[in-house]
PDB file of C-alpha atoms in Angstrom:
ATOM      1  CA  UNK A  53     115.379 104.061  79.094  1.00  0.00           C
ATOM      2  CA  UNK A  54     115.921 103.716  82.808  1.00  0.00           C
ATOM      3  CA  UNK A  55     116.391 100.393  84.544  1.00  0.00           C
ATOM      4  CA  UNK A  56     115.059  99.434  87.951  1.00  0.00           C
ATOM      5  CA  UNK A  57     113.637  96.506  89.868  1.00  0.00           C
ATOM      6  CA  UNK A  58     111.651  98.710  92.304  1.00  0.00           C
ATOM      7  CA  UNK A  59     107.976  97.994  92.993  1.00  0.00           C
ATOM      8  CA  UNK A  60     105.875  99.351  90.128  1.00  0.00           C
ATOM      9  CA  UNK A  61     103.279 100.649  92.569  1.00  0.00           C
ATOM     10  CA  UNK A  62     105.867 103.165  93.766  1.00  0.00           C
ATOM     11  CA  UNK A  63     106.510 104.803  90.442  1.00  0.00           C
ATOM     12  CA  UNK A  64     103.797 104.567  87.794  1.00  0.00           C
ATOM     13  CA  UNK A  65     100.313 106.094  87.484  1.00  0.00           C
ATOM     14  CA  UNK A  66      98.208 102.939  87.431  1.00  0.00           C
ATOM     15  CA  UNK A  67      96.960 100.944  90.403  1.00  0.00           C
ATOM     16  CA  UNK A  68      97.448  97.233  90.995  1.00  0.00           C
ATOM     17  CA  UNK A  69      93.831  96.156  90.632  1.00  0.00           C
ATOM     18  CA  UNK A  70      93.417  97.799  87.232  1.00  0.00           C
ATOM     19  CA  UNK A  71      96.135  95.734  85.563  1.00  0.00           C
ATOM     20  CA  UNK A  72      93.936  92.691  85.062  1.00  0.00           C
ATOM     21  CA  UNK A  73      91.315  94.856  83.333  1.00  0.00           C
ATOM     22  CA  UNK A  74      93.971  96.236  81.000  1.00  0.00           C
ATOM     23  CA  UNK A  75      95.248  92.765  80.202  1.00  0.00           C
ATOM     24  CA  UNK A  76      91.724  91.568  79.494  1.00  0.00           C
ATOM     25  CA  UNK A  77      91.205  94.383  77.002  1.00  0.00           C
ATOM     26  CA  UNK A  78      94.514  93.593  75.351  1.00  0.00           C
ATOM     27  CA  UNK A  79      93.332  90.014  74.870  1.00  0.00           C
ATOM     28  CA  UNK A  80      89.976  91.160  73.461  1.00  0.00           C
ATOM     29  CA  UNK A  81      91.454  93.314  70.720  1.00  0.00           C
ATOM     30  CA  UNK A  82      89.185  91.811  68.083  1.00  0.00           C
ATOM     31  CA  UNK A  83      85.895  92.283  69.903  1.00  0.00           C
ATOM     32  CA  UNK A  84      83.443  95.125  69.401  1.00  0.00           C
ATOM     33  CA  UNK A  85      83.065  97.954  71.876  1.00  0.00           C
ATOM     34  CA  UNK A  86      81.396 101.337  71.643  1.00  0.00           C
ATOM     35  CA  UNK A  87      82.072 104.482  73.627  1.00  0.00           C
ATOM     36  CA  UNK A  88      79.265 106.961  74.366  1.00  0.00           C
ATOM     37  CA  UNK A  89      78.860 109.774  71.865  1.00  0.00           C
ATOM     38  CA  UNK A  90      79.845 112.242  74.598  1.00  0.00           C
ATOM     39  CA  UNK A  91      83.335 110.741  74.678  1.00  0.00           C
ATOM     40  CA  UNK A  92      85.855 112.382  72.309  1.00  0.00           C
ATOM     41  CA  UNK A  93      86.010 110.040  69.337  1.00  0.00           C
ATOM     42  CA  UNK A  94      89.750 110.270  68.689  1.00  0.00           C
ATOM     43  CA  UNK A  95      91.085 106.752  69.169  1.00  0.00           C
ATOM     44  CA  UNK A  96      94.465 105.867  70.563  1.00  0.00           C
ATOM     45  CA  UNK A  97      95.650 103.101  68.240  1.00  0.00           C
ATOM     46  CA  UNK A  98      97.711 100.427  69.950  1.00  0.00           C
ATOM     47  CA  UNK A  99      99.690  98.285  67.467  1.00  0.00           C
ATOM     48  CA  UNK A 100      99.163  94.556  67.674  1.00  0.00           C
ATOM     49  CA  UNK A 101     102.233  92.747  68.907  1.00  0.00           C
ATOM     50  CA  UNK A 102     102.687  89.049  68.285  1.00  0.00           C
ATOM     51  CA  UNK A 103     103.676  86.978  71.254  1.00  0.00           C
ATOM     52  CA  UNK A 104     107.271  85.787  71.051  1.00  0.00           C
ATOM     53  CA  UNK A 105     107.504  82.243  69.736  1.00  0.00           C
ATOM     54  CA  UNK A 106     110.167  81.481  72.333  1.00  0.00           C
ATOM     55  CA  UNK A 107     110.074  82.485  75.969  1.00  0.00           C
ATOM     56  CA  UNK A 108     112.551  85.225  76.746  1.00  0.00           C
ATOM     57  CA  UNK A 109     113.435  86.950  80.008  1.00  0.00           C
ATOM     58  CA  UNK A 110     111.067  89.771  80.891  1.00  0.00           C
ATOM     59  CA  UNK A 111     112.591  93.134  80.051  1.00  0.00           C
ATOM     60  CA  UNK A 112     113.884  95.367  82.853  1.00  0.00           C
ATOM     61  CA  UNK A 113     113.999  98.545  80.750  1.00  0.00           C
ATOM     62  CA  UNK A 114     111.686 101.325  81.908  1.00  0.00           C
ATOM     63  CA  UNK A 115     110.422 104.202  79.807  1.00  0.00           C
ATOM     64  CA  UNK A 116     110.549 107.723  81.204  1.00  0.00           C
ATOM     65  CA  UNK A 117     107.173 109.385  80.741  1.00  0.00           C
ATOM     66  CA  UNK A 118     106.470 112.955  79.669  1.00  0.00           C
ATOM     67  CA  UNK A 119     104.398 113.472  82.839  1.00  0.00           C
ATOM     68  CA  UNK A 120     106.087 115.805  85.354  1.00  0.00           C
ATOM     69  CA  UNK A 121     105.842 114.600  88.910  1.00  0.00           C
ATOM     70  CA  UNK A 122     105.075 116.837  91.867  1.00  0.00           C
ATOM     71  CA  UNK A 123     107.497 116.036  94.660  1.00  0.00           C
ATOM     72  CA  UNK A 124     105.418 115.086  97.734  1.00  0.00           C
ATOM     73  CA  UNK A 125     108.281 116.112 100.011  1.00  0.00           C
ATOM     74  CA  UNK A 126     108.253 119.737  98.845  1.00  0.00           C
ATOM     75  CA  UNK A 127     104.670 120.097  97.637  1.00  0.00           C
ATOM     76  CA  UNK A 128     103.041 123.272  98.926  1.00  0.00           C
ATOM     77  CA  UNK A 129      99.516 122.150  98.159  1.00  0.00           C
ATOM     78  CA  UNK A 130      97.225 119.344  99.209  1.00  0.00           C
ATOM     79  CA  UNK A 131      94.220 117.885  97.420  1.00  0.00           C
ATOM     80  CA  UNK A 132      90.773 119.149  98.323  1.00  0.00           C
ATOM     81  CA  UNK A 133      90.132 117.596 101.783  1.00  0.00           C
ATOM     82  CA  UNK A 134      86.420 117.259 101.031  1.00  0.00           C
ATOM     83  CA  UNK A 135      87.048 115.176  97.925  1.00  0.00           C
ATOM     84  CA  UNK A 136      87.441 111.438  97.497  1.00  0.00           C
ATOM     85  CA  UNK A 137      90.862 110.372  98.715  1.00  0.00           C
ATOM     86  CA  UNK A 138      93.263 110.215  95.788  1.00  0.00           C
ATOM     87  CA  UNK A 139      96.744 109.202  96.833  1.00  0.00           C
ATOM     88  CA  UNK A 140      99.391 106.786  95.721  1.00  0.00           C
ATOM     89  CA  UNK A 141     100.857 106.528  99.241  1.00  0.00           C
ATOM     90  CA  UNK A 142     104.429 106.817  98.058  1.00  0.00           C
ATOM     91  CA  UNK A 143     107.350 107.584 100.336  1.00  0.00           C
ATOM     92  CA  UNK A 144     110.238 107.813  97.874  1.00  0.00           C
ATOM     93  CA  UNK A 145     110.702 110.182  94.909  1.00  0.00           C
ATOM     94  CA  UNK A 146     109.804 107.584  92.272  1.00  0.00           C
ATOM     95  CA  UNK A 147     110.794 109.910  89.442  1.00  0.00           C
ATOM     96  CA  UNK A 148     113.552 110.205  86.868  1.00  0.00           C
ATOM     97  CA  UNK A 149     116.490 112.002  88.461  1.00  0.00           C
ATOM     98  CA  UNK A 150     117.211 114.115  85.374  1.00  0.00           C
ATOM     99  CA  UNK A 151     113.752 115.123  84.141  1.00  0.00           C
ATOM    100  CA  UNK A 152     111.699 114.740  87.311  1.00  0.00           C
ATOM    101  CA  UNK A 153     109.067 112.841  85.316  1.00  0.00           C
ATOM    102  CA  UNK A 154     107.194 109.705  86.283  1.00  0.00           C
ATOM    103  CA  UNK A 155     108.836 106.451  85.167  1.00  0.00           C
ATOM    104  CA  UNK A 156     106.765 103.651  83.674  1.00  0.00           C
ATOM    105  CA  UNK A 157     107.125 100.045  84.852  1.00  0.00           C
ATOM    106  CA  UNK A 158     109.184  97.436  83.094  1.00  0.00           C
ATOM    107  CA  UNK A 159     107.743  94.138  81.893  1.00  0.00           C
ATOM    108  CA  UNK A 160     109.245  92.409  84.921  1.00  0.00           C
ATOM    109  CA  UNK A 161     107.703  94.912  87.334  1.00  0.00           C
ATOM    110  CA  UNK A 162     104.253  94.507  85.795  1.00  0.00           C
ATOM    111  CA  UNK A 163     104.503  90.723  85.957  1.00  0.00           C
ATOM    112  CA  UNK A 164     105.795  90.615  89.544  1.00  0.00           C
ATOM    113  CA  UNK A 165     103.172  93.079  90.769  1.00  0.00           C
ATOM    114  CA  UNK A 166     100.362  90.962  89.343  1.00  0.00           C
ATOM    115  CA  UNK A 167     101.803  87.796  90.870  1.00  0.00           C
ATOM    116  CA  UNK A 168     101.889  89.435  94.281  1.00  0.00           C
ATOM    117  CA  UNK A 169      98.211  90.345  93.908  1.00  0.00           C
ATOM    118  CA  UNK A 170      97.340  86.691  93.202  1.00  0.00           C
ATOM    119  CA  UNK A 171      96.528  87.233  89.524  1.00  0.00           C
ATOM    120  CA  UNK A 172      97.691  84.696  86.977  1.00  0.00           C
ATOM    121  CA  UNK A 173      99.736  86.752  84.503  1.00  0.00           C
ATOM    122  CA  UNK A 174     101.247  85.294  81.349  1.00  0.00           C
ATOM    123  CA  UNK A 175     104.787  86.475  80.755  1.00  0.00           C
ATOM    124  CA  UNK A 176     104.292  86.935  77.002  1.00  0.00           C
ATOM    125  CA  UNK A 177     101.311  89.259  77.639  1.00  0.00           C
ATOM    126  CA  UNK A 178     103.722  91.845  79.022  1.00  0.00           C
ATOM    127  CA  UNK A 179     104.929  92.741  75.530  1.00  0.00           C
ATOM    128  CA  UNK A 180     101.394  93.991  74.808  1.00  0.00           C
ATOM    129  CA  UNK A 181     100.236  95.448  78.105  1.00  0.00           C
ATOM    130  CA  UNK A 182     103.280  97.631  78.846  1.00  0.00           C
ATOM    131  CA  UNK A 183     103.087  99.619  75.551  1.00  0.00           C
ATOM    132  CA  UNK A 184      99.306  99.937  76.008  1.00  0.00           C
ATOM    133  CA  UNK A 185      99.727 101.221  79.551  1.00  0.00           C
ATOM    134  CA  UNK A 186     102.347 103.767  78.512  1.00  0.00           C
ATOM    135  CA  UNK A 187     100.525 105.045  75.425  1.00  0.00           C
ATOM    136  CA  UNK A 188      97.200 105.492  77.193  1.00  0.00           C
ATOM    137  CA  UNK A 189      98.728 107.328  80.143  1.00  0.00           C
ATOM    138  CA  UNK A 190     100.534 109.652  77.740  1.00  0.00           C
ATOM    139  CA  UNK A 191      97.231 110.433  76.014  1.00  0.00           C
ATOM    140  CA  UNK A 192      95.546 111.014  79.377  1.00  0.00           C
ATOM    141  CA  UNK A 193      98.171 113.602  80.288  1.00  0.00           C
ATOM    142  CA  UNK A 194      97.845 115.258  76.882  1.00  0.00           C
ATOM    143  CA  UNK A 195      94.085 115.587  77.422  1.00  0.00           C
ATOM    144  CA  UNK A 196      94.685 117.115  80.859  1.00  0.00           C
ATOM    145  CA  UNK A 197      97.141 119.588  79.377  1.00  0.00           C
ATOM    146  CA  UNK A 198      94.546 120.542  76.764  1.00  0.00           C
ATOM    147  CA  UNK A 199      92.202 121.445  79.627  1.00  0.00           C
ATOM    148  CA  UNK A 200      94.906 123.316  81.533  1.00  0.00           C
ATOM    149  CA  UNK A 201      95.950 125.338  78.469  1.00  0.00           C
ATOM    150  CA  UNK A 202      92.414 126.119  77.309  1.00  0.00           C
ATOM    151  CA  UNK A 203      91.654 128.996  79.685  1.00  0.00           C
ATOM    152  CA  UNK A 204      93.645 132.200  80.236  1.00  0.00           C
ATOM    153  CA  UNK A 205      93.472 131.978  84.032  1.00  0.00           C
ATOM    154  CA  UNK A 206      94.758 128.390  84.206  1.00  0.00           C
ATOM    155  CA  UNK A 207      97.549 129.189  81.744  1.00  0.00           C
ATOM    156  CA  UNK A 208      98.581 132.112  83.955  1.00  0.00           C
ATOM    157  CA  UNK A 209      98.514 129.943  87.080  1.00  0.00           C
ATOM    158  CA  UNK A 210     100.879 127.452  85.447  1.00  0.00           C
ATOM    159  CA  UNK A 211     103.465 129.905  84.106  1.00  0.00           C
ATOM    160  CA  UNK A 212     105.779 130.515  87.051  1.00  0.00           C
ATOM    161  CA  UNK A 213     106.816 126.898  87.690  1.00  0.00           C
ATOM    162  CA  UNK A 214     107.010 125.517  84.165  1.00  0.00           C
ATOM    163  CA  UNK A 215     103.558 123.948  84.067  1.00  0.00           C
ATOM    164  CA  UNK A 216     101.328 121.604  86.056  1.00  0.00           C
ATOM    165  CA  UNK A 217     102.532 118.336  87.568  1.00  0.00           C
ATOM    166  CA  UNK A 218     100.852 115.095  88.506  1.00  0.00           C
ATOM    167  CA  UNK A 219     100.556 115.125  92.305  1.00  0.00           C
ATOM    168  CA  UNK A 220      98.896 111.743  92.933  1.00  0.00           C
ATOM    169  CA  UNK A 221      96.579 109.191  91.395  1.00  0.00           C
ATOM    170  CA  UNK A 222      94.263 106.295  92.075  1.00  0.00           C
ATOM    171  CA  UNK A 223      92.356 103.793  89.971  1.00  0.00           C
ATOM    172  CA  UNK A 224      89.124 101.943  90.605  1.00  0.00           C
ATOM    173  CA  UNK A 225      87.734  99.904  87.729  1.00  0.00           C
ATOM    174  CA  UNK A 226      84.686  98.970  89.848  1.00  0.00           C
ATOM    175  CA  UNK A 227      83.557 102.531  90.594  1.00  0.00           C
ATOM    176  CA  UNK A 228      81.645 104.301  87.828  1.00  0.00           C
ATOM    177  CA  UNK A 229      81.859 108.057  87.508  1.00  0.00           C
ATOM    178  CA  UNK A 230      78.491 109.892  87.468  1.00  0.00           C
ATOM    179  CA  UNK A 231      78.778 110.471  83.709  1.00  0.00           C
ATOM    180  CA  UNK A 232      79.651 106.848  82.996  1.00  0.00           C
ATOM    181  CA  UNK A 233      76.755 105.656  85.160  1.00  0.00           C
ATOM    182  CA  UNK A 234      74.331 107.955  83.314  1.00  0.00           C
ATOM    183  CA  UNK A 235      75.636 106.799  79.926  1.00  0.00           C
ATOM    184  CA  UNK A 236      75.183 103.171  80.975  1.00  0.00           C
ATOM    185  CA  UNK A 237      71.532 103.944  81.778  1.00  0.00           C
ATOM    186  CA  UNK A 238      71.226 105.177  78.189  1.00  0.00           C
ATOM    187  CA  UNK A 239      72.499 101.851  76.897  1.00  0.00           C
ATOM    188  CA  UNK A 240      76.148 102.644  76.260  1.00  0.00           C
ATOM    189  CA  UNK A 241      78.916 100.311  77.294  1.00  0.00           C
ATOM    190  CA  UNK A 242      80.540 101.003  80.643  1.00  0.00           C
ATOM    191  CA  UNK A 243      84.200 102.053  80.732  1.00  0.00           C
ATOM    192  CA  UNK A 244      86.555  99.232  81.623  1.00  0.00           C
ATOM    193  CA  UNK A 245      88.589 101.404  83.990  1.00  0.00           C
ATOM    194  CA  UNK A 246      88.490 104.696  85.856  1.00  0.00           C
ATOM    195  CA  UNK A 247      91.335 106.826  87.184  1.00  0.00           C
ATOM    196  CA  UNK A 248      91.360 109.914  89.387  1.00  0.00           C
ATOM    197  CA  UNK A 249      94.401 112.140  89.005  1.00  0.00           C
ATOM    198  CA  UNK A 250      95.317 115.125  91.178  1.00  0.00           C
ATOM    199  CA  UNK A 251      97.169 117.808  89.213  1.00  0.00           C
ATOM    200  CA  UNK A 252      99.216 120.393  91.052  1.00  0.00           C
ATOM    201  CA  UNK A 253      99.451 123.880  89.645  1.00  0.00           C
ATOM    202  CA  UNK A 254     102.174 126.370  90.509  1.00  0.00           C
ATOM    203  CA  UNK A 255     102.652 127.326  94.187  1.00  0.00           C
ATOM    204  CA  UNK A 256      99.776 129.378  95.521  1.00  0.00           C
ATOM    205  CA  UNK A 257      97.257 128.020  93.011  1.00  0.00           C
ATOM    206  CA  UNK A 258      96.372 124.684  94.598  1.00  0.00           C
ATOM    207  CA  UNK A 259      95.359 121.480  92.868  1.00  0.00           C
ATOM    208  CA  UNK A 260      92.654 120.416  90.442  1.00  0.00           C
ATOM    209  CA  UNK A 261      91.308 116.870  90.272  1.00  0.00           C
ATOM    210  CA  UNK A 262      90.528 115.067  87.021  1.00  0.00           C
ATOM    211  CA  UNK A 263      88.498 111.931  86.373  1.00  0.00           C
ATOM    212  CA  UNK A 264      89.379 109.671  83.440  1.00  0.00           C
ATOM    213  CA  UNK A 265      87.081 107.004  82.003  1.00  0.00           C
ATOM    214  CA  UNK A 266      88.721 104.429  79.721  1.00  0.00           C
ATOM    215  CA  UNK A 267      86.785 102.837  76.853  1.00  0.00           C
ATOM    216  CA  UNK A 268      88.073 100.153  74.494  1.00  0.00           C
ATOM    217  CA  UNK A 269      87.438 100.528  70.781  1.00  0.00           C
ATOM    218  CA  UNK A 270      87.156  97.852  68.133  1.00  0.00           C
ATOM    219  CA  UNK A 271      89.962  96.402  66.086  1.00  0.00           C
ATOM    220  CA  UNK A 272      89.411  97.854  62.602  1.00  0.00           C
ATOM    221  CA  UNK A 273      90.781  94.746  60.912  1.00  0.00           C
ATOM    222  CA  UNK A 274      93.570  96.722  59.246  1.00  0.00           C
ATOM    223  CA  UNK A 275      96.331  95.588  61.537  1.00  0.00           C
ATOM    224  CA  UNK A 276      96.250  98.665  63.741  1.00  0.00           C
ATOM    225  CA  UNK A 277      95.147  96.699  66.776  1.00  0.00           C
ATOM    226  CA  UNK A 278      93.048  97.776  69.720  1.00  0.00           C
ATOM    227  CA  UNK A 279      92.062 101.421  70.132  1.00  0.00           C
ATOM    228  CA  UNK A 280      91.194 103.252  73.310  1.00  0.00           C
ATOM    229  CA  UNK A 281      88.931 106.230  73.926  1.00  0.00           C
ATOM    230  CA  UNK A 282      89.481 108.468  76.930  1.00  0.00           C
ATOM    231  CA  UNK A 283      86.927 110.747  78.562  1.00  0.00           C
ATOM    232  CA  UNK A 284      89.029 113.203  80.575  1.00  0.00           C
ATOM    233  CA  UNK A 285      87.520 116.124  82.470  1.00  0.00           C
ATOM    234  CA  UNK A 286      87.880 118.099  85.714  1.00  0.00           C
ATOM    235  CA  UNK A 287      85.912 116.654  88.600  1.00  0.00           C
ATOM    236  CA  UNK A 288      82.897 118.580  89.829  1.00  0.00           C
ATOM    237  CA  UNK A 289      84.118 118.604  93.415  1.00  0.00           C
ATOM    238  CA  UNK A 290      85.447 122.160  93.380  1.00  0.00           C
ATOM    239  CA  UNK A 291      84.518 125.608  92.090  1.00  0.00           C
ATOM    240  CA  UNK A 292      87.428 125.386  89.660  1.00  0.00           C
ATOM    241  CA  UNK A 293      86.111 122.140  88.197  1.00  0.00           C
ATOM    242  CA  UNK A 294      82.615 123.578  87.745  1.00  0.00           C
ATOM    243  CA  UNK A 295      84.020 126.736  86.143  1.00  0.00           C
ATOM    244  CA  UNK A 296      86.211 124.857  83.672  1.00  0.00           C
ATOM    245  CA  UNK A 297      83.451 122.450  82.642  1.00  0.00           C
ATOM    246  CA  UNK A 298      80.883 125.275  82.290  1.00  0.00           C
ATOM    247  CA  UNK A 299      83.140 127.504  80.206  1.00  0.00           C
ATOM    248  CA  UNK A 300      84.014 124.656  77.870  1.00  0.00           C
ATOM    249  CA  UNK A 301      80.338 123.734  77.508  1.00  0.00           C
ATOM    250  CA  UNK A 302      79.642 127.343  76.520  1.00  0.00           C
ATOM    251  CA  UNK A 303      82.457 127.251  73.984  1.00  0.00           C
ATOM    252  CA  UNK A 304      84.548 129.846  75.824  1.00  0.00           C
TER     253      UNK A 304
END
């Protein structure tokens, strides 16, 4: 674990406005929710955590993620200029010095960030929201890596530098992706959050943008807590995105 009191917005792949949506879902763990049938139905179980009976200081420990971070200072690629702006507007490295990976926020950082945005966070909620945040982001990266490793050409493009890295991110829980909007027309529940991540491949091979829709599952009543479903896919704002989506649809 790393320790820091830096601003969470400078070092973790989740935007400020989305935190309230995540907290709300953590509080609604017992309520029903259904993801569209097009969403991979492999839940991410999040264990229920009882609130501490006594107030304790918010933890300062930070977990180092498994998500490699592209260094903006030395990056040789830029996101597609014709695409929606996806940037975390960071000036410092914001990564673990040893691994180079993104570092997740501590309980204190989550709480302070929400206070600054005029939300009304409850300190004891942090014991639930921080593990949820970390687990779901780890699954999102795993799904992206599944896409990146699926095709021979993308595997080749990621060989020389040790694999793809997360270049930048943004979140907008109020903006539905085209797929989510279509599914809502069909009567399915809307995702509670949306992220756009820019993934950098090895030098000379540019970036590929991914869209992630987050759906909350239902508590199964067996003590496993709230589950999440993620719909992760390349965005259709580039030839690469169209090619990857088409080949997967064809089973190639």
